[in-house]
Amino acid sequence: MMTQTDELVAAYLARVEQAASRLPAGRREELLGDLREHIEIARAESETGTEAEVRTILDRLGDPESIVAAADTQTDIPRVTPPPPFTPPPFTPPPFTPASPPRPNLKPLWVLLGLLAVGAVIVLCLGLAFFVPSDSGPAPSVENAPPAPAATATATVEPSE
Amino acid sequence: MEVSEDAALTTALRRGTIEYCVLALLDKRELYGVELVQQLSTGLGMTTSEGTMYPLLSRLRRNGRIATTWREAPAGPPRRYYTLTPDGEAALTHFRTEWVAFRSGVDRILGTEIR
């Protein structure tokens, strides 16, 4: 099935693949896919598809090593550009980092404050429990008070008598 | 030695400009890989390094300046067309301004202004 020109193409792609072994797997596959596609279409468009024409296609693509070298420089450029997306995060962490160390210190404080609040509520409830009956106590004593003015009245009456 | 120096010079000159040539070609119309790479290599005298442009194209795609879409062809396998994204268009507009300023500066210093 494999013709001589197919073998020529396979050998060329194998050379690219070997040179591209230093590239990350994703980039290598992408590059090989692009070149495979280029060859396939250029062959489909070539008039006769002879071996000479295929050789021309491969010659124009160029030396596998220099193609991979170009891929190397292209992987370097995006490495330079990513820093902008990377710089925003460092700006946000600083606010987070000062905030996070106090947190462990604040936790016991919050627990203490919580306990104090619970304690205060209990004290208030107990206080109310004591004061409410004593409030109902004074109420009668207020009712008892009128006799007192009466007593004073009688006391004031007494001198007049 | 002189040949490799020449090669180094042209490589240095192309670096930084070739990607805007890609954007400018795609600004005219969408092109599939073989067409795009052939137009670039013919225009820039790089007919024996068409393959080196594919890594550039994949970077431009990763950076969102170009996109690809598959289209059926009247003959042969479907073609993957490269198109310019709005980001790519903005980058091209910006580069055109920068390029004119840079080129005139270099021309003034070199004494190569067109009078």
PDB file of C-alpha atoms in Angstrom, chain B residues 11-102:
ATOM      1  CA  THR B  11      16.268  35.964  10.713  1.00  0.00           C
ATOM      2  CA  ALA B  12      16.760  38.918  13.052  1.00  0.00           C
ATOM      3  CA  LEU B  13      14.910  41.247  10.661  1.00  0.00           C
ATOM      4  CA  ARG B  14      11.998  38.843  10.254  1.00  0.00           C
ATOM      5  CA  ARG B  15      11.656  38.224  13.949  1.00  0.00           C
ATOM      6  CA  GLY B  16       9.048  40.559  15.327  1.00  0.00           C
ATOM      7  CA  THR B  17       7.654  41.474  11.912  1.00  0.00           C
ATOM      8  CA  ILE B  18       6.646  38.168  10.313  1.00  0.00           C
ATOM      9  CA  GLU B  19       3.690  37.599  12.627  1.00  0.00           C
ATOM     10  CA  TYR B  20       2.208  40.924  11.540  1.00  0.00           C
ATOM     11  CA  CYS B  21       2.673  39.853   7.931  1.00  0.00           C
ATOM     12  CA  VAL B  22       0.545  36.814   8.833  1.00  0.00           C
ATOM     13  CA  LEU B  23      -2.118  39.072  10.351  1.00  0.00           C
ATOM     14  CA  ALA B  24      -2.017  41.422   7.351  1.00  0.00           C
ATOM     15  CA  LEU B  25      -2.442  38.567   4.857  1.00  0.00           C
ATOM     16  CA  LEU B  26      -5.405  37.245   6.836  1.00  0.00           C
ATOM     17  CA  ASP B  27      -6.855  40.751   7.036  1.00  0.00           C
ATOM     18  CA  LYS B  28      -7.366  40.579   3.254  1.00  0.00           C
ATOM     19  CA  ARG B  29      -9.034  37.175   3.293  1.00  0.00           C
ATOM     20  CA  GLU B  30      -8.982  33.879   5.157  1.00  0.00           C
ATOM     21  CA  LEU B  31      -6.399  31.396   3.911  1.00  0.00           C
ATOM     22  CA  TYR B  32      -5.711  27.737   4.539  1.00  0.00           C
ATOM     23  CA  GLY B  33      -2.308  26.612   5.807  1.00  0.00           C
ATOM     24  CA  VAL B  34      -0.635  25.801   2.494  1.00  0.00           C
ATOM     25  CA  GLU B  35      -1.791  29.075   0.876  1.00  0.00           C
ATOM     26  CA  LEU B  36      -0.810  31.214   3.842  1.00  0.00           C
ATOM     27  CA  VAL B  37       2.611  29.644   4.239  1.00  0.00           C
ATOM     28  CA  GLN B  38       3.328  29.866   0.499  1.00  0.00           C
ATOM     29  CA  GLN B  39       2.310  33.526   0.298  1.00  0.00           C
ATOM     30  CA  LEU B  40       4.471  34.359   3.294  1.00  0.00           C
ATOM     31  CA  SER B  41       7.509  32.442   2.076  1.00  0.00           C
ATOM     32  CA  THR B  42       7.249  33.921  -1.405  1.00  0.00           C
ATOM     33  CA  GLY B  43       6.758  37.437  -0.074  1.00  0.00           C
ATOM     34  CA  LEU B  44       9.635  37.249   2.379  1.00  0.00           C
ATOM     35  CA  GLY B  45      12.085  35.100   0.422  1.00  0.00           C
ATOM     36  CA  MET B  46      11.807  32.084   2.712  1.00  0.00           C
ATOM     37  CA  THR B  47      10.838  29.454   0.174  1.00  0.00           C
ATOM     38  CA  THR B  48      12.876  26.751   1.883  1.00  0.00           C
ATOM     39  CA  SER B  49      11.530  27.230   5.395  1.00  0.00           C
ATOM     40  CA  GLU B  50       7.746  27.108   5.035  1.00  0.00           C
ATOM     41  CA  GLY B  51       7.665  24.573   7.860  1.00  0.00           C
ATOM     42  CA  THR B  52       9.069  27.086  10.357  1.00  0.00           C
ATOM     43  CA  MET B  53       5.855  29.125  10.043  1.00  0.00           C
ATOM     44  CA  TYR B  54       3.610  26.489  11.576  1.00  0.00           C
ATOM     45  CA  PRO B  55       4.991  26.990  15.092  1.00  0.00           C
ATOM     46  CA  LEU B  56       4.357  30.720  14.618  1.00  0.00           C
ATOM     47  CA  LEU B  57       0.797  30.039  13.477  1.00  0.00           C
ATOM     48  CA  SER B  58       0.104  27.836  16.481  1.00  0.00           C
ATOM     49  CA  ARG B  59       1.406  30.513  18.835  1.00  0.00           C
ATOM     50  CA  LEU B  60      -0.800  33.161  17.195  1.00  0.00           C
ATOM     51  CA  ARG B  61      -3.741  30.805  17.608  1.00  0.00           C
ATOM     52  CA  ARG B  62      -2.886  30.168  21.271  1.00  0.00           C
ATOM     53  CA  ASN B  63      -2.668  33.922  21.821  1.00  0.00           C
ATOM     54  CA  GLY B  64      -6.075  34.425  20.231  1.00  0.00           C
ATOM     55  CA  ARG B  65      -4.906  36.604  17.340  1.00  0.00           C
ATOM     56  CA  ILE B  66      -5.971  34.110  14.705  1.00  0.00           C
ATOM     57  CA  ALA B  67      -8.508  31.279  14.666  1.00  0.00           C
ATOM     58  CA  THR B  68      -9.089  28.259  12.464  1.00  0.00           C
ATOM     59  CA  THR B  69     -12.177  26.771  10.841  1.00  0.00           C
ATOM     60  CA  TRP B  70     -12.532  23.655   8.714  1.00  0.00           C
ATOM     61  CA  ARG B  71     -14.130  24.000   5.315  1.00  0.00           C
ATOM     62  CA  GLU B  72     -14.934  21.405   2.704  1.00  0.00           C
ATOM     63  CA  ALA B  73     -12.943  21.851  -0.483  1.00  0.00           C
ATOM     64  CA  PRO B  74     -14.318  21.295  -4.003  1.00  0.00           C
ATOM     65  CA  ALA B  75     -11.527  18.739  -4.456  1.00  0.00           C
ATOM     66  CA  GLY B  76      -9.322  16.862  -2.042  1.00  0.00           C
ATOM     67  CA  PRO B  77      -9.381  16.859   1.765  1.00  0.00           C
ATOM     68  CA  PRO B  78     -11.133  19.596   3.812  1.00  0.00           C
ATOM     69  CA  ARG B  79      -8.996  22.681   4.430  1.00  0.00           C
ATOM     70  CA  ARG B  80      -8.358  24.347   7.752  1.00  0.00           C
ATOM     71  CA  TYR B  81      -8.730  28.085   7.175  1.00  0.00           C
ATOM     72  CA  TYR B  82      -6.940  30.648   9.276  1.00  0.00           C
ATOM     73  CA  THR B  83      -8.936  33.779  10.099  1.00  0.00           C
ATOM     74  CA  LEU B  84      -8.118  37.045  11.857  1.00  0.00           C
ATOM     75  CA  THR B  85      -9.788  37.553  15.260  1.00  0.00           C
ATOM     76  CA  PRO B  86     -10.809  41.001  16.593  1.00  0.00           C
ATOM     77  CA  ASP B  87      -7.737  40.814  18.867  1.00  0.00           C
ATOM     78  CA  GLY B  88      -5.546  40.109  15.867  1.00  0.00           C
ATOM     79  CA  GLU B  89      -7.086  43.007  13.979  1.00  0.00           C
ATOM     80  CA  ALA B  90      -6.367  45.370  16.874  1.00  0.00           C
ATOM     81  CA  ALA B  91      -2.781  44.090  17.105  1.00  0.00           C
ATOM     82  CA  LEU B  92      -2.313  44.658  13.368  1.00  0.00           C
ATOM     83  CA  THR B  93      -3.654  48.220  13.528  1.00  0.00           C
ATOM     84  CA  HIS B  94      -1.335  48.992  16.423  1.00  0.00           C
ATOM     85  CA  PHE B  95       1.660  47.450  14.677  1.00  0.00           C
ATOM     86  CA  ARG B  96       1.056  49.472  11.495  1.00  0.00           C
ATOM     87  CA  THR B  97       1.403  52.703  13.474  1.00  0.00           C
ATOM     88  CA  GLU B  98       4.454  51.465  15.375  1.00  0.00           C
ATOM     89  CA  TRP B  99       6.064  50.175  12.211  1.00  0.00           C
ATOM     90  CA  VAL B 100       5.784  53.457  10.313  1.00  0.00           C
ATOM     91  CA  ALA B 101       7.374  55.352  13.206  1.00  0.00           C
ATOM     92  CA  PHE B 102      10.118  52.754  13.655  1.00  0.00           C
TER      93      PHE B 102
END
